């Protein structure tokens, strides 16, 4: 069975298309794993993926461009 690691995070605008893709691929025989951040985790309930892996992530901000680096170190 082919396997795919699907990565999406943050908002429903990323997670709902990821859900549609996961459902389509699962119906075609794919095994799906999912990687997302804490914000995206709340949208994973209906995504047919196992495992669902949560990673730390942060958006790049012009006010503090070091924020993603700091988030990855915690």
N, CA, C and O atoms as a Tinker XYZ file with bonds, in Angstrom:
   296  protein
     1  N      0.849000   -1.179000    0.000000    73     2
     2  CA     0.000000    0.000000    0.000000    64     1     3
     3  C      0.894000    1.242000    0.000000    63     2     4     5
     4  O      1.797000    1.343000    0.832000    81     3
     5  N      0.664000    2.188000   -0.912000    73     3     6
     6  CA     1.453000    3.415000   -0.895000    64     5     7
     7  C      1.134000    4.242000    0.354000    63     6     8     9
     8  O      0.008000    4.221000    0.851000    81     7
     9  N      2.119000    4.957000    0.845000    73     7    10
    10  CA     1.966000    5.757000    2.071000    64     9    11
    11  C      2.343000    7.198000    1.788000    63    10    12    13
    12  O      3.291000    7.464000    1.049000    81    11
    13  N      1.599000    8.136000    2.377000    73    11    14
    14  CA     1.826000    9.563000    2.187000    64    13    15
    15  C      1.867000   10.258000    3.533000    63    14    16    17
    16  O      1.020000   10.005000    4.390000    81    15
    17  N      2.844000   11.132000    3.727000    73    15    18
    18  CA     2.870000   12.017000    4.888000    64    17    19
    19  C      2.316000   13.351000    4.415000    63    18    20    21
    20  O      2.926000   14.028000    3.588000    81    19
    21  N      1.169000   13.719000    4.938000    73    19    22
    22  CA     0.479000   14.946000    4.570000    64    21    23
    23  C      0.781000   15.981000    5.643000    63    22    24    25
    24  O      0.546000   15.733000    6.825000    81    23
    25  N      1.298000   17.132000    5.245000    73    23    26
    26  CA     1.631000   18.191000    6.195000    64    25    27
    27  C      0.773000   19.416000    5.916000    63    26    28    29
    28  O      0.756000   19.934000    4.799000    81    27
    29  N      0.066000   19.869000    6.933000    73    27    30
    30  CA    -0.747000   21.077000    6.841000    64    29    31
    31  C     -0.927000   21.599000    8.256000    63    30    32    33
    32  O     -0.932000   20.826000    9.214000    81    31
    33  N     -1.069000   22.873000    8.381000    73    31    34
    34  CA    -1.214000   23.381000    9.734000    64    33    35
    35  C     -1.892000   24.716000    9.812000    63    34    36    37
    36  O     -2.160000   25.384000    8.813000    81    35
    37  N     -2.156000   25.072000   11.030000    73    35    38
    38  CA    -2.676000   26.393000   11.315000    64    37    39
    39  C     -4.174000   26.484000   11.279000    63    38    40    41
    40  O     -4.840000   26.308000   12.299000    81    39
    41  N     -4.703000   26.754000   10.125000    73    39    42
    42  CA    -6.107000   27.126000   10.033000    64    41    43
    43  C     -6.899000   26.129000    9.198000    63    42    44    45
    44  O     -6.338000   25.264000    8.525000    81    43
    45  N     -8.212000   26.276000    9.261000    73    43    46
    46  CA    -9.089000   25.460000    8.439000    64    45    47
    47  C     -8.809000   25.624000    6.960000    63    46    48    49
    48  O     -9.063000   24.709000    6.176000    81    47
    49  N     -8.291000   26.774000    6.566000    73    47    50
    50  CA    -7.964000   27.008000    5.163000    64    49    51
    51  C     -6.889000   26.078000    4.633000    63    50    52    53
    52  O     -6.782000   25.875000    3.423000    81    51
    53  N     -6.099000   25.517000    5.519000    73    51    54
    54  CA    -5.104000   24.512000    5.142000    64    53    55
    55  C     -5.598000   23.106000    5.471000    63    54    56    57
    56  O     -5.346000   22.159000    4.726000    81    55
    57  N     -6.298000   22.983000    6.585000    73    55    58
    58  CA    -6.681000   21.663000    7.072000    64    57    59
    59  C     -7.838000   21.051000    6.280000    63    58    60    61
    60  O     -7.844000   19.842000    6.048000    81    59
    61  N     -8.806000   21.849000    5.864000    73    59    62
    62  CA    -9.942000   21.273000    5.141000    64    61    63
    63  C     -9.541000   20.758000    3.762000    63    62    64    65
    64  O    -10.021000   19.695000    3.367000    81    63
    65  N     -8.691000   21.450000    3.010000    73    63    66
    66  CA    -8.188000   20.836000    1.764000    64    65    67
    67  C     -7.356000   19.577000    2.044000    63    66    68    69
    68  O     -7.404000   18.618000    1.274000    81    67
    69  N     -6.599000   19.582000    3.138000    73    67    70
    70  CA    -5.828000   18.389000    3.502000    64    69    71
    71  C     -6.764000   17.225000    3.807000    63    70    72    73
    72  O     -6.477000   16.084000    3.447000    81    71
    73  N     -7.883000   17.512000    4.472000    73    71    74
    74  CA    -8.871000   16.474000    4.757000    64    73    75
    75  C     -9.442000   15.901000    3.469000    63    74    76    77
    76  O     -9.567000   14.684000    3.332000    81    75
    77  N     -9.789000   16.767000    2.526000    73    75    78
    78  CA   -10.350000   16.307000    1.251000    64    77    79
    79  C     -9.346000   15.423000    0.507000    63    78    80    81
    80  O     -9.716000   14.388000   -0.047000    81    79
    81  N     -8.081000   15.835000    0.498000    73    79    82
    82  CA    -7.046000   15.049000   -0.163000    64    81    83
    83  C     -6.859000   13.700000    0.537000    63    82    84    85
    84  O     -6.764000   12.662000   -0.118000    81    83
    85  N     -6.808000   13.724000    1.869000    73    83    86
    86  CA    -6.637000   12.483000    2.626000    64    85    87
    87  C     -7.797000   11.522000    2.370000    63    86    88    89
    88  O     -7.577000   10.325000    2.184000    81    87
    89  N     -9.024000   12.031000    2.358000    73    87    90
    90  CA   -10.188000   11.177000    2.107000    64    89    91
    91  C    -10.135000   10.555000    0.708000    63    90    92    93
    92  O    -10.436000    9.374000    0.534000    81    91
    93  N     -9.752000   11.357000   -0.279000    73    91    94
    94  CA    -9.669000   10.862000   -1.654000    64    93    95
    95  C     -8.593000    9.789000   -1.792000    63    94    96    97
    96  O     -8.830000    8.735000   -2.382000    81    95
    97  N     -7.411000   10.065000   -1.246000    73    95    98
    98  CA    -6.320000    9.100000   -1.344000    64    97    99
    99  C     -6.613000    7.829000   -0.553000    63    98   100   101
   100  O     -6.290000    6.729000   -1.000000    81    99
   101  N     -7.219000    7.978000    0.610000    73    99   102
   102  CA    -7.572000    6.809000    1.424000    64   101   103
   103  C     -8.537000    5.908000    0.646000    63   102   104   105
   104  O     -8.409000    4.684000    0.671000    81   103
   105  N     -9.506000    6.524000   -0.045000    73   103   106
   106  CA   -10.466000    5.755000   -0.841000    64   105   107
   107  C     -9.789000    5.027000   -2.004000    63   106   108   109
   108  O    -10.319000    4.044000   -2.521000    81   107
   109  N     -8.616000    5.515000   -2.409000    73   107   110
   110  CA    -7.864000    4.883000   -3.499000    64   109   111
   111  C     -6.798000    3.924000   -2.988000    63   110   112   113
   112  O     -5.966000    3.445000   -3.759000    81   111
   113  N     -6.822000    3.645000   -1.689000    73   111   114
   114  CA    -5.929000    2.642000   -1.133000    64   113   115
   115  C     -4.647000    3.151000   -0.507000    63   114   116   117
   116  O     -3.776000    2.355000   -0.157000    81   115
   117  N     -4.514000    4.446000   -0.358000    73   115   118
   118  CA    -3.310000    5.008000    0.258000    64   117   119
   119  C     -3.404000    4.924000    1.775000    63   118   120   121
   120  O     -4.495000    4.974000    2.343000    81   119
   121  N     -2.254000    4.796000    2.421000    73   119   122
   122  CA    -2.127000    4.886000    3.868000    64   121   123
   123  C     -1.639000    6.302000    4.159000    63   122   124   125
   124  O     -0.616000    6.725000    3.620000    81   123
   125  N     -2.354000    7.033000    5.001000    73   123   126
   126  CA    -2.071000    8.447000    5.222000    64   125   127
   127  C     -1.565000    8.673000    6.640000    63   126   128   129
   128  O     -2.154000    8.182000    7.604000    81   127
   129  N     -0.471000    9.420000    6.763000    73   127   130
   130  CA     0.002000    9.952000    8.041000    64   129   131
   131  C     -0.126000   11.473000    7.935000    63   130   132   133
   132  O     -0.053000   12.022000    6.835000    81   131
   133  N     -0.313000   12.150000    9.053000    73   131   134
   134  CA    -0.554000   13.598000    9.052000    64   133   135
   135  C      0.397000   14.276000   10.017000    63   134   136   137
   136  O      0.634000   13.793000   11.124000    81   135
   137  N      0.945000   15.417000    9.573000    73   135   138
   138  CA     1.783000   16.238000   10.441000    64   137   139
   139  C      1.167000   17.631000   10.476000    63   138   140   141
   140  O      0.886000   18.221000    9.433000    81   139
   141  N      0.957000   18.157000   11.695000    73   139   142
   142  CA     0.351000   19.472000   11.850000    64   141   143
   143  C      0.856000   20.125000   13.127000    63   142   144   145
   144  O      1.593000   19.519000   13.905000    81   143
   145  N      0.445000   21.370000   13.327000    73   143   146
   146  CA     0.830000   22.091000   14.542000    64   145   147
   147  C     -0.340000   22.100000   15.527000    63   146   148   149
   148  O     -1.390000   21.516000   15.256000    81   147
   149  N     -0.156000   22.760000   16.663000    73   147   150
   150  CA    -1.191000   22.782000   17.702000    64   149   151
   151  C     -2.481000   23.410000   17.193000    63   150   152   153
   152  O     -3.569000   22.956000   17.549000    81   151
   153  N     -2.380000   24.439000   16.375000    73   151   154
   154  CA    -3.589000   25.077000   15.840000    64   153   155
   155  C     -4.320000   24.140000   14.896000    63   154   156   157
   156  O     -5.549000   24.079000   14.923000    81   155
   157  N     -3.595000   23.410000   14.064000    73   155   158
   158  CA    -4.218000   22.485000   13.128000    64   157   159
   159  C     -4.762000   21.237000   13.788000    63   158   160   161
   160  O     -5.672000   20.600000   13.259000    81   159
   161  N     -4.218000   20.882000   14.933000    73   159   162
   162  CA    -4.629000   19.661000   15.637000    64   161   163
   163  C     -6.133000   19.651000   15.904000    63   162   164   165
   164  O     -6.760000   18.593000   15.868000    81   163
   165  N     -6.720000   20.827000   16.173000    73   163   166
   166  CA    -8.151000   20.873000   16.482000    64   165   167
   167  C     -9.029000   20.537000   15.271000    63   166   168   169
   168  O    -10.227000   20.299000   15.432000    81   167
   169  N     -8.455000   20.515000   14.067000    73   167   170
   170  CA    -9.210000   20.204000   12.858000    64   169   171
   171  C     -8.973000   18.775000   12.354000    63   170   172   173
   172  O     -9.437000   18.427000   11.268000    81   171
   173  N     -8.268000   17.952000   13.114000    73   171   174
   174  CA    -7.884000   16.629000   12.619000    64   173   175
   175  C     -8.909000   15.531000   12.907000    63   174   176   177
   176  O     -8.715000   14.393000   12.480000    81   175
   177  N     -9.974000   15.837000   13.607000    73   175   178
   178  CA   -10.932000   14.820000   14.033000    64   177   179
   179  C    -11.500000   13.965000   12.915000    63   178   180   181
   180  O    -11.754000   12.780000   13.126000    81   179
   181  N    -11.706000   14.530000   11.731000    73   179   182
   182  CA   -12.308000   13.774000   10.633000    64   181   183
   183  C    -11.301000   13.395000    9.552000    63   182   184   185
   184  O    -11.683000   12.852000    8.515000    81   183
   185  N    -10.028000   13.672000    9.780000    73   183   186
   186  CA    -9.012000   13.343000    8.780000    64   185   187
   187  C     -8.603000   11.881000    8.961000    63   186   188   189
   188  O     -8.163000   11.492000   10.043000    81   187
   189  N     -8.743000   11.070000    7.912000    73   187   190
   190  CA    -8.435000    9.642000    8.018000    64   189   191
   191  C     -6.929000    9.384000    7.951000    63   190   192   193
   192  O     -6.421000    8.862000    6.958000    81   191
   193  N     -6.233000    9.751000    9.008000    73   191   194
   194  CA    -4.774000    9.600000    9.044000    64   193   195
   195  C     -4.356000    8.939000   10.350000    63   194   196   197
   196  O     -4.946000    9.173000   11.405000    81   195
   197  N     -3.328000    8.113000   10.251000    73   195   198
   198  CA    -2.764000    7.484000   11.435000    64   197   199
   199  C     -1.308000    7.153000   11.145000    63   198   200   201
   200  O     -1.034000    6.344000   10.258000    81   199
   201  N     -0.379000    7.745000   11.854000    73   199   202
   202  CA    -0.577000    8.614000   13.000000    64   201   203
   203  C     -0.824000   10.071000   12.590000    63   202   204   205
   204  O     -0.628000   10.455000   11.437000    81   203
   205  N     -1.256000   10.859000   13.565000    73   203   206
   206  CA    -1.297000   12.315000   13.422000    64   205   207
   207  C     -0.225000   12.838000   14.359000    63   206   208   209
   208  O     -0.303000   12.668000   15.575000    81   207
   209  N      0.767000   13.471000   13.780000    73   207   210
   210  CA     1.946000   13.931000   14.519000    64   209   211
   211  C      1.861000   15.435000   14.699000    63   210   212   213
   212  O      1.704000   16.175000   13.728000    81   211
   213  N      1.965000   15.889000   15.947000    73   211   214
   214  CA     1.944000   17.330000   16.211000    64   213   215
   215  C      3.369000   17.843000   16.362000    63   214   216   217
   216  O      4.171000   17.281000   17.108000    81   215
   217  N      3.674000   18.926000   15.637000    73   215   218
   218  CA     4.987000   19.559000   15.711000    64   217   219
   219  C      4.817000   21.008000   16.141000    63   218   220   221
   220  O      3.751000   21.597000   15.961000    81   219
   221  N      5.862000   21.570000   16.702000    73   219   222
   222  CA     5.845000   22.989000   17.058000    64   221   223
   223  C      6.072000   23.805000   15.799000    63   222   224   225
   224  O      6.907000   23.460000   14.964000    81   223
   225  N      5.320000   24.890000   15.671000    73   223   226
   226  CA     5.455000   25.762000   14.502000    64   225   227
   227  C      5.084000   27.181000   14.889000    63   226   228   229
   228  O      4.375000   27.408000   15.869000    81   227
   229  N      5.569000   28.126000   14.112000    73   227   230
   230  CA     5.243000   29.535000   14.325000    64   229   231
   231  C      5.305000   30.262000   12.998000    63   230   232   233
   232  O      6.035000   29.862000   12.091000    81   231
   233  N      4.541000   31.321000   12.890000    73   231   234
   234  CA     4.538000   32.145000   11.683000    64   233   235
   235  C      5.686000   33.144000   11.726000    63   234   236   237
   236  O      6.082000   33.607000   12.796000    81   235
   237  N      6.207000   33.466000   10.562000    73   235   238
   238  CA     7.245000   34.487000   10.480000    64   237   239
   239  C      6.580000   35.849000   10.612000    63   238   240   241
   240  O      5.612000   36.147000    9.913000    81   239
   241  N      7.102000   36.667000   11.508000    73   239   242
   242  CA     6.547000   37.991000   11.757000    64   241   243
   243  C      7.607000   39.043000   11.439000    63   242   244   245
   244  O      8.754000   38.910000   11.867000    81   243
   245  N      7.237000   40.092000   10.690000    73   243   246
   246  CA     8.210000   41.164000   10.433000    64   245   247
   247  C      8.700000   41.814000   11.728000    63   246   248   249
   248  O      9.823000   42.313000   11.791000    81   247
   249  N      7.850000   41.804000   12.761000    73   247   250
   250  CA     8.242000   42.409000   14.032000    64   249   251
   251  C      9.278000   41.560000   14.768000    63   250   252   253
   252  O     10.126000   42.097000   15.480000    81   251
   253  N      9.212000   40.244000   14.602000    73   251   254
   254  CA    10.160000   39.353000   15.281000    64   253   255
   255  C     10.438000   38.136000   14.410000    63   254   256   257
   256  O      9.864000   37.072000   14.640000    81   255
   257  N     11.317000   38.276000   13.402000    73   255   258
   258  CA    11.582000   37.161000   12.489000    64   257   259
   259  C     12.249000   35.962000   13.156000    63   258   260   261
   260  O     12.343000   34.902000   12.537000    81   259
   261  N     12.714000   36.091000   14.392000    73   259   262
   262  CA    13.345000   34.964000   15.079000    64   261   263
   263  C     12.321000   34.050000   15.744000    63   262   264   265
   264  O     12.700000   33.011000   16.284000    81   263
   265  N     11.033000   34.403000   15.723000    73   263   266
   266  CA    10.007000   33.626000   16.398000    64   265   267
   267  C      9.964000   32.158000   15.963000    63   266   268   269
   268  O      9.890000   31.288000   16.830000    81   267
   269  N     10.005000   31.835000   14.654000    73   267   270
   270  CA     9.987000   30.407000   14.281000    64   269   271
   271  C     11.178000   29.637000   14.841000    63   270   272   273
   272  O     11.034000   28.476000   15.225000    81   271
   273  N     12.341000   30.259000   14.894000    73   271   274
   274  CA    13.523000   29.608000   15.450000    64   273   275
   275  C     13.321000   29.346000   16.938000    63   274   276   277
   276  O     13.640000   28.262000   17.428000    81   275
   277  N     12.792000   30.337000   17.660000    73   275   278
   278  CA    12.541000   30.170000   19.097000    64   277   279
   279  C     11.515000   29.064000   19.329000    63   278   280   281
   280  O     11.663000   28.279000   20.265000    81   279
   281  N     10.477000   28.986000   18.494000    73   279   282
   282  CA     9.449000   27.956000   18.662000    64   281   283
   283  C     10.019000   26.561000   18.459000    63   282   284   285
   284  O      9.599000   25.616000   19.126000    81   283
   285  N     10.969000   26.425000   17.545000    73   283   286
   286  CA    11.530000   25.107000   17.283000    64   285   287
   287  C     12.476000   24.640000   18.373000    63   286   288   289
   288  O     12.776000   23.449000   18.459000    81   287
   289  N     12.948000   25.547000   19.201000    73   287   290
   290  CA    13.902000   25.198000   20.263000    64   289   291
   291  C     13.204000   24.840000   21.566000    63   290   292   293
   292  O     13.842000   24.312000   22.476000    81   291
   293  N     11.927000   25.112000   21.674000    73   291   294
   294  CA    11.207000   24.825000   22.935000    64   293   295
   295  C     10.662000   23.431000   22.944000    63   294   296
   296  O     10.032000   23.020000   23.919000    81   295
